[in-house]
Amino acid sequence: MGQDADLSGSDRDPVVCRCEAVRVGDLLGARDAWAIDSLRQLKLLTRAGMGICQGRVCGPLLEALARGWGWDPTGALASRPPARPWPMQLARGTDEGGRADER
Amino acid sequence: MTGQSPRVVVVGAGVIGAAITFVLSRAGVPVTLVDRGPLGGGTSSRCDGNVLVIDKDPGYQGALAHLSQELLHAWAGELGEIEYRRPGSYLALAGDDEVEPARTWVADQRRGGLDFQYLEAAATHRAMPDLAADVPGSVYSPTDSTLNPLAYVAALVAKSRQRGAATRPHSPVAAIATSGGRAAGVQLEDGSTLAADVVVVAAGVWTPDLLEPLGVTVPIVPRRGHLVVTTKGPRFGDVKVMEFGYLMAKFGRERTVPADVDRYGVALVYEPTRAGNFILGSSREFAGFDTTPNPDVLRAIVRRALRFYPAMAEASVLRGFAGLRPWTPDHLPVVGWVPAVPGLLVAAGHEGDGIGLAAVTGQLVGDLIRQERPPLPMEPLAVDRFGPDVLQEAGVWDKTRI
Ligand SMILES: Cc1cc2nc3c(=O)[nH]c(=O)nc-3n(C[C@H](O)[C@H](O)[C@H](O)COP(=O)(O)OP(=O)(O)OC[C@H]3O[C@@H](n4cnc5c(N)ncnc54)[C@H](O)[C@@H]3O)c2cc1C
Ligand code: FES
């Protein structure tokens, strides 16, 4: 803890992910409370990197932190399709496909 | 107690292995939880967090699920921040043809002792004002709860460690070690062995890989499911809503729905999250072990949601992902001793109910190991309950693995 603890809960605690309002202190808290040992799990638990930027902005910082803790961040933030948010109305009209009982 | 307790190794740190480890460590049994990846990295972090009885067949399945809900409710305080809440759940009907089956479903469940209610149109739209106006009714189950599945796994593991359980993430198990025909521990891929008196295989869809070399066949097959996650924005009510047709999709019964909905086994699941967005499900396919999201399935899920929530056209999809449900032919998990290999236990095959059934599974396995009387008969879950025809058929599906 020591050095880490100085960061949490203060204005000096840097924001890692703006859209989910996750600070370094939140990451450390979750990491220690749950004995997390991978970036993917930490991301899923704190939501850091899961907001609208999908890790494009915050990803490098998250990965640097993970490396600092001795974790291999490879693939943890791999973005899943769709790459950018899309309005649900786009799903309308494509392949309504008829009714299964009519096939 | 510790002195005379068997040493236990649990393979698989998904929600099932974590719950078993939690129960054992609480009882003072020395236990080591092993996973080839991080804790909770399998299906248990690619799923929703519903703890339901509303979608269980009346009878044994319903009783199992209800017992698990009550156990979880008792554990929740101790587990800390796992986003546990108990808002109940609803099944919305897609058309008048579902009214009679839904009323029957409610009557059967009530006979089984569960407090289900049938809601007429007016009550339905009062409870869910955002639903499409033509939804003719709904079913309500008051005890259904929800949580964050990965936080649940993490909390179970953290509590277990506090009580002395050992955890070995990033340690692939190469084989189950035997000695004189008995389970003797596990052999790790790095060549080392973890000795144990009892080995519990809780490896989800990968369970058959560990049992086959011992000549033990369990018909657990991956049944892929997709989920859609939205951006923060408008929400469409605070209660979780599924469609009645979900039951048909789940149990493989016939439905009258659009072709792509049928092809991918799509049924509405609407789940508002604490984070201010919502999750949409669901799909059910036998597609091997591939978890790459299929955009066609994601679109079919969104279209199905629009049928029930037309105003959702305004919402936006952030991402989608897929996970592998450990399916069994009779939709019940496999929980019990392997008759042919003393000291070997299996706890896997929870299909789409593993989060909900984890608590009762932990309890049952704990009772078996400690030779206590389980709260429910365990024959319906027995490892050797499947006939040769079922095993053969499941083997054929298994060949679709990629
Ligand atoms: C889209 C979707 C939605 C779902 N929604 C819900 C829901 O709302 N409610 C609900 O109750 N259920 C739901 N489920 C089902 C639930 O997710 C599963 O039933 C549950 O996660 C299974 O847990 P498990 O512990 O058996 O498997 P897993 O979580 O997959 O854990 C198995 C573990 O075994 C490890 N393992 C495998 N082989 C080895 C080896 N050789 N050595 C070491 N470790 C090994 C794996 O790494 C893995 O971590 C859903 C599933 C999906 C796909
Ligand atoms: S800043 Fe939130 S996901 Fe990147």
XYZ file of C-alpha atoms and ligand atoms in Angstrom:
562
model
C 0.000 0.000 0.000
C 2.295 2.855 1.314
C 2.932 4.918 -1.753
C -0.285 3.761 -3.424
C -2.445 4.848 -0.516
C -1.305 8.480 -0.881
C -3.090 8.660 -4.199
C -6.549 7.435 -3.412
C -9.513 9.602 -2.566
C -7.837 12.973 -3.114
C -7.767 15.511 -5.910
C -4.304 14.254 -6.667
C -5.778 10.876 -7.526
C -5.612 10.919 -11.330
C -8.624 9.959 -13.414
C -7.868 6.984 -15.630
C -11.202 6.689 -17.431
C -13.206 9.886 -17.738
C -16.442 8.430 -18.993
C -16.763 5.996 -16.103
C -15.112 8.361 -13.614
C -12.541 5.800 -12.484
C -9.444 7.014 -10.658
C -6.163 5.250 -10.002
C -7.277 4.886 -6.383
C -10.391 3.006 -7.485
C -8.231 0.604 -9.471
C -5.903 0.026 -6.537
C -8.848 -0.455 -4.182
C -10.473 -3.059 -6.412
C -7.170 -4.765 -7.156
C -6.383 -5.202 -3.472
C -9.881 -5.917 -2.176
C -10.395 -8.718 -4.636
C -6.794 -9.791 -5.198
C -7.218 -9.189 -8.928
C -4.292 -10.197 -11.080
C -5.288 -9.351 -14.633
C -6.218 -6.191 -16.495
C -9.283 -7.773 -18.086
C -10.756 -8.615 -14.675
C -9.892 -5.195 -13.249
C -11.499 -3.527 -16.260
C -14.680 -5.561 -15.881
C -14.886 -4.865 -12.160
C -14.160 -1.126 -12.177
C -15.550 -0.383 -15.671
C -12.340 1.532 -16.482
C -11.913 1.294 -20.247
C -15.503 0.173 -20.780
C -17.033 3.552 -21.509
C -17.642 5.310 -24.741
C -13.986 5.513 -25.815
C -13.704 1.729 -25.447
C -10.070 2.072 -24.383
C -8.888 4.114 -27.331
C -7.919 7.048 -25.079
C -7.474 5.454 -21.677
C -6.016 2.175 -22.957
C -2.315 3.143 -22.943
C -2.539 4.410 -19.359
C -4.387 1.300 -18.185
C -1.823 -0.904 -19.876
C 1.060 1.041 -18.353
C -0.436 0.642 -14.881
C -0.947 -3.072 -15.469
C 2.664 -3.509 -16.573
C 3.767 -1.604 -13.490
C 1.971 -4.189 -11.363
C 3.707 -6.986 -13.207
C 0.739 -8.039 -15.349
C 0.793 -8.771 -19.044
C -1.974 -6.547 -20.479
C -1.960 -8.181 -23.923
C -5.474 -8.547 -25.279
C -7.192 -7.243 -22.137
C -8.557 -4.173 -23.879
C -8.996 -5.719 -27.317
C -11.996 -3.818 -28.579
C -15.000 -5.866 -29.492
C -17.216 -5.020 -32.432
C -18.920 -2.685 -33.073
C -15.941 -0.366 -32.906
C -18.140 2.715 -32.501
C -21.571 3.111 -30.917
C -24.436 2.684 -33.399
C -28.069 3.695 -33.020
C -30.428 0.785 -32.546
C -32.755 1.977 -35.251
C -30.123 0.794 -37.740
C -31.139 -2.763 -36.913
C -34.617 -2.059 -38.231
C -35.580 -3.042 -41.740
C -32.631 -5.349 -42.415
C -33.453 -9.028 -42.916
C -36.821 -9.178 -41.148
C -36.626 -12.683 -42.493
C -40.298 -13.683 -42.475
C -41.660 -16.014 -39.845
C -39.963 -19.248 -38.986
C -43.178 -21.196 -39.400
C -43.490 -19.931 -42.996
C -40.116 -21.179 -44.152
C -11.735 -30.269 11.969
C -8.912 -29.367 9.590
C -6.863 -32.324 10.827
C -9.306 -34.998 9.652
C -10.631 -33.135 6.622
C -9.765 -34.372 3.178
C -7.540 -32.018 1.175
C -9.498 -30.734 -1.794
C -8.383 -29.319 -5.150
C -11.034 -27.501 -7.195
C -10.273 -27.157 -10.917
C -11.898 -24.095 -12.493
C -12.256 -20.692 -10.858
C -15.534 -19.742 -12.486
C -18.575 -18.998 -10.381
C -19.104 -22.713 -9.654
C -15.555 -23.440 -8.471
C -15.532 -20.186 -6.499
C -18.791 -21.025 -4.690
C -17.539 -24.528 -3.849
C -14.283 -23.090 -2.493
C -16.251 -20.543 -0.441
C -18.411 -23.237 1.184
C -15.455 -25.559 1.851
C -13.213 -22.874 3.309
C -16.045 -21.729 5.553
C -16.319 -25.277 6.867
C -12.595 -25.357 7.545
C -11.791 -27.821 4.760
C -8.300 -27.240 3.270
C -8.913 -26.310 -0.354
C -6.904 -25.079 -3.340
C -8.640 -23.392 -6.288
C -6.802 -23.783 -9.606
C -7.429 -22.095 -12.953
C -5.473 -21.951 -16.152
C -6.286 -18.255 -16.546
C -7.224 -15.429 -14.220
C -9.967 -16.037 -11.666
C -13.364 -15.815 -13.340
C -11.951 -15.564 -16.854
C -14.239 -18.180 -18.453
C -17.982 -18.063 -19.070
C -18.549 -16.429 -15.685
C -17.252 -13.090 -17.014
C -19.099 -13.336 -20.343
C -22.616 -13.488 -19.036
C -25.471 -11.722 -17.339
C -26.024 -11.819 -13.589
C -29.601 -12.974 -13.181
C -30.571 -15.273 -10.357
C -33.918 -16.549 -11.523
C -36.666 -19.008 -10.803
C -39.018 -17.433 -13.351
C -37.543 -19.441 -16.228
C -37.138 -22.795 -14.467
C -39.321 -25.806 -15.117
C -41.732 -26.260 -12.205
C -40.606 -29.061 -9.905
C -37.022 -30.081 -9.190
C -35.389 -27.389 -11.336
C -37.498 -24.688 -9.710
C -36.790 -26.011 -6.204
C -33.048 -26.083 -6.904
C -33.096 -22.496 -8.193
C -35.206 -21.244 -5.316
C -32.960 -22.824 -2.712
C -29.990 -21.179 -4.426
C -31.705 -17.775 -4.301
C -32.254 -18.130 -0.571
C -28.641 -19.209 0.038
C -27.333 -16.281 -2.005
C -29.623 -13.903 -0.146
C -28.083 -15.146 3.100
C -24.516 -14.839 1.751
C -24.946 -11.429 0.106
C -24.321 -9.338 3.211
C -21.045 -11.098 3.862
C -19.846 -10.797 0.267
C -19.841 -6.993 0.172
C -20.286 -4.912 -2.980
C -21.462 -7.350 -5.645
C -24.340 -5.159 -6.887
C -26.802 -7.650 -5.437
C -30.442 -6.568 -5.503
C -33.769 -8.328 -5.573
C -36.212 -6.479 -7.818
C -38.143 -9.506 -9.088
C -38.488 -10.215 -12.803
C -41.102 -10.209 -15.534
C -41.828 -12.298 -18.620
C -43.613 -10.220 -21.281
C -45.895 -11.965 -23.758
C -45.397 -11.412 -27.481
C -48.967 -12.225 -28.560
C -52.366 -13.578 -27.575
C -51.244 -17.124 -28.414
C -48.948 -17.001 -25.378
C -51.655 -16.038 -22.869
C -52.898 -19.562 -22.166
C -49.417 -21.150 -21.896
C -48.395 -18.307 -19.573
C -51.424 -18.788 -17.307
C -50.671 -22.512 -17.163
C -47.039 -21.759 -16.334
C -48.083 -19.540 -13.424
C -50.549 -22.136 -12.126
C -47.894 -24.886 -12.262
C -45.340 -22.737 -10.459
C -47.838 -21.770 -7.754
C -48.639 -25.451 -7.240
C -44.883 -25.946 -6.802
C -44.954 -23.394 -3.971
C -43.532 -20.365 -5.819
C -45.277 -17.012 -5.601
C -45.744 -16.340 -9.348
C -48.412 -13.937 -10.623
C -50.119 -13.462 -13.973
C -50.561 -9.767 -14.825
C -53.285 -8.632 -17.221
C -52.524 -5.958 -19.808
C -53.330 -2.979 -17.550
C -51.162 -4.184 -14.659
C -48.409 -5.137 -17.096
C -48.193 -1.666 -18.598
C -48.350 -0.048 -15.174
C -45.311 -2.063 -14.107
C -43.482 -1.574 -17.432
C -44.676 1.701 -19.019
C -42.102 1.505 -21.835
C -43.384 -1.819 -23.209
C -45.028 -1.866 -26.647
C -48.766 -1.198 -26.318
C -49.746 -4.531 -27.885
C -48.106 -6.703 -25.208
C -51.139 -8.567 -23.852
C -49.864 -9.563 -20.422
C -46.917 -10.736 -18.359
C -45.725 -13.120 -15.667
C -44.125 -11.815 -12.456
C -41.768 -13.595 -10.076
C -41.033 -11.592 -6.898
C -37.959 -13.430 -5.574
C -35.728 -13.034 -8.627
C -32.501 -11.190 -8.003
C -29.479 -9.973 -9.901
C -25.814 -9.203 -9.269
C -22.527 -8.445 -11.008
C -21.239 -11.935 -11.871
C -17.527 -11.193 -11.924
C -17.756 -9.214 -8.669
C -19.558 -12.259 -7.205
C -16.726 -14.575 -8.264
C -14.106 -12.135 -7.001
C -15.866 -11.738 -3.639
C -16.300 -15.507 -3.167
C -12.598 -15.994 -3.871
C -11.514 -13.096 -1.652
C -13.560 -14.438 1.301
C -12.195 -17.939 0.736
C -8.642 -16.643 0.824
C -9.334 -14.825 4.069
C -10.355 -18.190 5.494
C -7.191 -19.862 4.323
C -8.060 -21.237 0.883
C -5.170 -21.256 -1.580
C -5.621 -19.952 -5.122
C -3.537 -20.875 -8.144
C -4.513 -18.740 -11.142
C -2.562 -19.057 -14.415
C -1.884 -22.739 -13.660
C -3.327 -24.986 -16.380
C -4.214 -28.488 -15.232
C -2.827 -31.038 -17.693
C -4.479 -34.084 -16.142
C -6.197 -35.468 -13.112
C -3.710 -37.599 -11.230
C -4.856 -41.013 -10.017
C -3.320 -43.579 -7.742
C -4.692 -47.107 -7.531
C -7.789 -45.985 -9.417
C -8.492 -43.127 -6.974
C -8.169 -39.405 -7.646
C -4.874 -38.307 -6.092
C -4.612 -34.667 -7.175
C -3.919 -32.753 -10.350
C -0.921 -32.562 -12.582
C -0.136 -29.040 -13.761
C 1.218 -28.216 -17.173
C 4.520 -27.092 -15.637
C 5.023 -30.705 -14.537
C 4.305 -30.206 -10.830
C 1.550 -32.060 -8.990
C -0.940 -30.781 -6.410
C -1.797 -33.726 -4.182
C -5.345 -34.047 -2.874
C -7.790 -36.545 -1.435
C -10.674 -35.095 -3.425
C -10.566 -33.431 -6.853
C -13.561 -31.355 -7.968
C -13.796 -30.644 -11.699
C -15.702 -27.370 -12.145
C -14.307 -26.468 -15.549
C -17.515 -25.358 -17.269
C -17.621 -26.182 -20.990
C -14.074 -27.573 -20.786
C -15.016 -30.235 -18.219
C -15.138 -33.110 -20.763
C -11.502 -32.428 -21.747
C -10.384 -33.294 -18.208
C -12.684 -36.313 -17.781
C -12.295 -38.018 -21.182
C -8.726 -39.268 -20.478
C -10.164 -41.166 -17.478
C -12.819 -42.745 -19.672
C -15.575 -40.657 -18.101
C -18.031 -39.077 -20.541
C -20.333 -36.221 -19.563
C -22.483 -34.661 -22.311
C -21.573 -30.999 -21.697
C -21.546 -28.955 -24.914
C -20.939 -25.217 -25.432
C -24.130 -23.340 -26.283
C -23.065 -19.884 -27.340
C -24.903 -16.771 -26.180
C -24.497 -13.138 -27.234
C -25.196 -10.024 -25.198
C -25.489 -6.418 -26.368
C -24.287 -3.543 -24.172
C -25.621 -0.014 -24.720
C -24.100 3.378 -24.046
C -25.314 5.359 -21.062
C -28.472 7.193 -21.969
C -32.183 6.619 -21.839
C -33.347 3.581 -19.896
C -36.578 1.722 -20.275
C -37.549 0.938 -16.732
C -35.711 -0.346 -13.687
C -37.047 -3.887 -13.722
C -35.591 -6.789 -15.598
C -37.794 -8.102 -18.351
C -37.598 -11.189 -20.506
C -40.065 -12.456 -23.041
C -42.167 -15.510 -22.348
C -40.783 -17.019 -25.572
C -37.402 -17.190 -23.781
C -38.664 -20.362 -22.131
C -39.402 -21.844 -25.529
C -35.937 -20.895 -26.820
C -34.282 -22.232 -23.693
C -35.965 -25.593 -23.722
C -35.808 -25.860 -27.524
C -39.583 -25.757 -27.994
C -41.365 -24.413 -31.053
C -42.011 -20.677 -31.397
C -43.715 -18.462 -33.968
C -41.109 -15.765 -34.577
C -39.101 -14.120 -37.391
C -36.580 -16.410 -39.091
C -33.382 -14.874 -37.725
C -34.852 -14.817 -34.222
C -35.500 -18.532 -34.601
C -32.150 -19.311 -36.259
C -30.087 -17.788 -33.445
C -32.478 -18.730 -30.630
C -33.030 -15.057 -29.873
C -35.318 -13.994 -27.026
C -35.606 -10.622 -25.324
C -33.708 -10.075 -22.110
C -33.670 -6.461 -20.850
C -31.397 -5.787 -17.902
C -30.855 -2.253 -16.584
C -27.431 -1.996 -14.919
C -26.168 0.061 -12.044
C -23.754 1.838 -14.351
C -26.627 3.690 -16.056
C -26.877 1.720 -19.280
C -28.574 -1.567 -20.076
C -27.796 -5.017 -21.419
C -29.821 -6.854 -24.021
C -29.907 -10.577 -24.652
C -30.099 -13.235 -25.670
C -29.172 -15.880 -28.209
C -28.609 -19.642 -28.083
C -26.583 -21.551 -30.677
C -24.404 -24.626 -30.922
C -21.378 -23.094 -32.613
C -18.358 -24.805 -31.094
C -15.912 -22.928 -28.872
C -15.714 -19.730 -30.935
C -16.640 -16.593 -28.940
C -16.086 -14.048 -31.723
C -19.259 -11.928 -31.737
C -21.411 -12.352 -34.834
C -22.867 -8.980 -35.969
C -25.929 -10.737 -37.446
C -26.787 -12.143 -34.030
C -26.275 -8.765 -32.355
C -28.645 -7.181 -34.884
C -31.242 -9.898 -34.355
C -31.087 -9.272 -30.585
C -31.570 -5.529 -31.094
C -34.479 -6.107 -33.487
C -36.145 -8.379 -30.986
C -35.743 -5.726 -28.280
C -37.371 -3.126 -30.564
C -40.404 -5.382 -30.905
C -40.980 -5.035 -27.152
C -39.499 -1.538 -26.623
C -40.083 0.551 -29.777
C -38.625 3.676 -28.147
C -35.273 1.905 -27.851
C -34.624 2.956 -31.441
C -33.191 6.092 -29.794
C -30.615 4.124 -27.775
C -27.133 3.213 -28.992
C -25.182 -0.032 -28.956
C -21.707 0.235 -27.456
C -20.488 -3.322 -27.971
C -21.476 -6.952 -27.993
C -19.839 -10.119 -26.761
C -20.393 -13.850 -26.622
C -19.905 -16.550 -24.007
C -20.284 -20.335 -23.883
C -23.031 -21.834 -21.746
C -22.182 -25.335 -20.523
C -25.276 -27.084 -21.921
C -26.548 -30.539 -20.930
C -29.281 -32.517 -22.701
C -31.741 -32.337 -19.782
C -30.940 -28.723 -18.769
C -29.751 -29.802 -15.328
C -26.150 -29.535 -14.155
C -23.928 -32.507 -13.427
C -23.100 -32.496 -9.711
C -21.855 -35.609 -7.958
C -19.165 -38.234 -7.431
C -17.785 -40.054 -10.458
C -18.690 -43.670 -9.660
C -15.727 -45.131 -11.551
C -13.080 -42.915 -9.907
C -13.339 -42.588 -6.106
C -12.370 -39.144 -4.858
C -13.387 -37.432 -8.109
C -16.328 -35.025 -8.132
C -17.898 -33.131 -11.039
C -19.774 -29.820 -10.744
C -20.435 -28.412 -14.215
C -23.001 -28.095 -16.973
C -25.125 -25.258 -15.563
C -26.002 -23.925 -19.031
C -27.568 -20.458 -18.675
C -28.087 -20.742 -14.920
C -24.620 -21.048 -13.420
C -24.621 -17.662 -11.714
C -27.979 -18.415 -10.143
C -27.200 -22.027 -9.237
C -23.678 -21.443 -7.908
C -24.760 -21.100 -4.272
C -26.762 -24.325 -4.172
C -24.030 -26.131 -6.110
C -21.456 -25.007 -3.555
C -23.699 -26.220 -0.770
C -24.341 -29.629 -2.399
C -20.679 -30.284 -3.158
C -19.727 -29.214 0.355
C -22.280 -31.657 1.775
C -20.979 -34.508 -0.396
C -17.388 -33.926 0.650
C -18.240 -33.531 4.329
C -20.638 -36.495 4.149
C -23.561 -34.417 5.306
C -27.089 -34.941 4.090
C -27.792 -32.625 1.129
C -30.986 -30.522 1.278
C -32.256 -31.999 -2.005
C -32.079 -35.444 -3.606
C -29.064 -35.571 -5.899
C -30.034 -38.378 -8.285
C -31.352 -35.926 -10.915
C -27.850 -34.418 -11.076
C -25.887 -37.703 -11.132
C -22.821 -38.010 -13.357
C -23.997 -41.350 -14.801
C -27.648 -40.454 -15.444
C -27.290 -40.186 -19.228
C -28.020 -43.205 -21.437
C -25.726 -44.271 -24.290
C -27.989 -42.700 -26.933
C -27.777 -39.288 -25.244
C -23.999 -39.545 -24.949
C -23.677 -40.435 -28.602
C -25.841 -37.534 -29.714
C -23.950 -35.066 -27.524
C -20.724 -36.419 -29.024
C -21.984 -35.481 -32.461
C -22.699 -31.900 -31.384
C -19.290 -31.775 -29.826
C -17.729 -32.302 -33.240
C -18.799 -28.784 -34.155
C -16.000 -27.509 -31.918
C -13.517 -25.353 -33.789
C -24.536 -14.753 -22.752
C -24.705 -15.502 -21.461
C -25.574 -15.010 -20.484
C -25.747 -15.705 -19.275
N -26.570 -15.165 -18.341
C -26.734 -15.814 -17.154
C -27.587 -15.282 -16.150
O -28.160 -14.202 -16.303
N -27.754 -16.000 -15.000
C -27.131 -17.206 -14.794
O -27.334 -17.819 -13.756
N -26.295 -17.724 -15.730
C -26.090 -17.054 -16.903
N -25.264 -17.588 -17.850
C -24.652 -18.895 -17.591
C -23.426 -18.777 -16.694
O -22.594 -17.774 -17.217
C -22.684 -20.125 -16.654
O -23.580 -21.165 -16.324
C -21.581 -20.080 -15.605
O -20.771 -18.939 -15.784
C -20.736 -21.326 -15.660
O -19.766 -21.230 -14.653
P -18.620 -22.320 -14.511
O -17.873 -21.960 -13.295
O -19.189 -23.673 -14.631
O -17.742 -22.127 -15.843
P -16.606 -21.043 -16.192
O -16.932 -19.714 -15.659
O -16.340 -21.152 -17.640
O -15.368 -21.549 -15.360
C -14.634 -22.676 -15.748
C -13.176 -22.375 -15.488
O -12.425 -23.557 -15.688
C -11.157 -23.173 -16.149
N -10.501 -24.318 -16.779
C -10.945 -25.041 -17.838
N -10.067 -26.008 -18.140
C -9.048 -25.907 -17.252
C -7.829 -26.622 -17.049
N -7.472 -27.643 -17.827
N -7.025 -26.229 -16.036
C -7.353 -25.195 -15.233
N -8.488 -24.490 -15.383
C -9.324 -24.838 -16.379
C -11.472 -22.057 -17.119
O -10.326 -21.240 -17.338
C -12.605 -21.333 -16.428
O -12.171 -20.212 -15.683
C -25.060 -16.916 -19.053
C -24.180 -17.397 -20.016
C -23.989 -16.708 -21.208
C -23.023 -17.237 -22.218
S -11.931 6.947 -20.999
Fe -13.539 5.653 -20.398
S -13.388 4.013 -21.747
Fe -11.705 5.219 -22.219
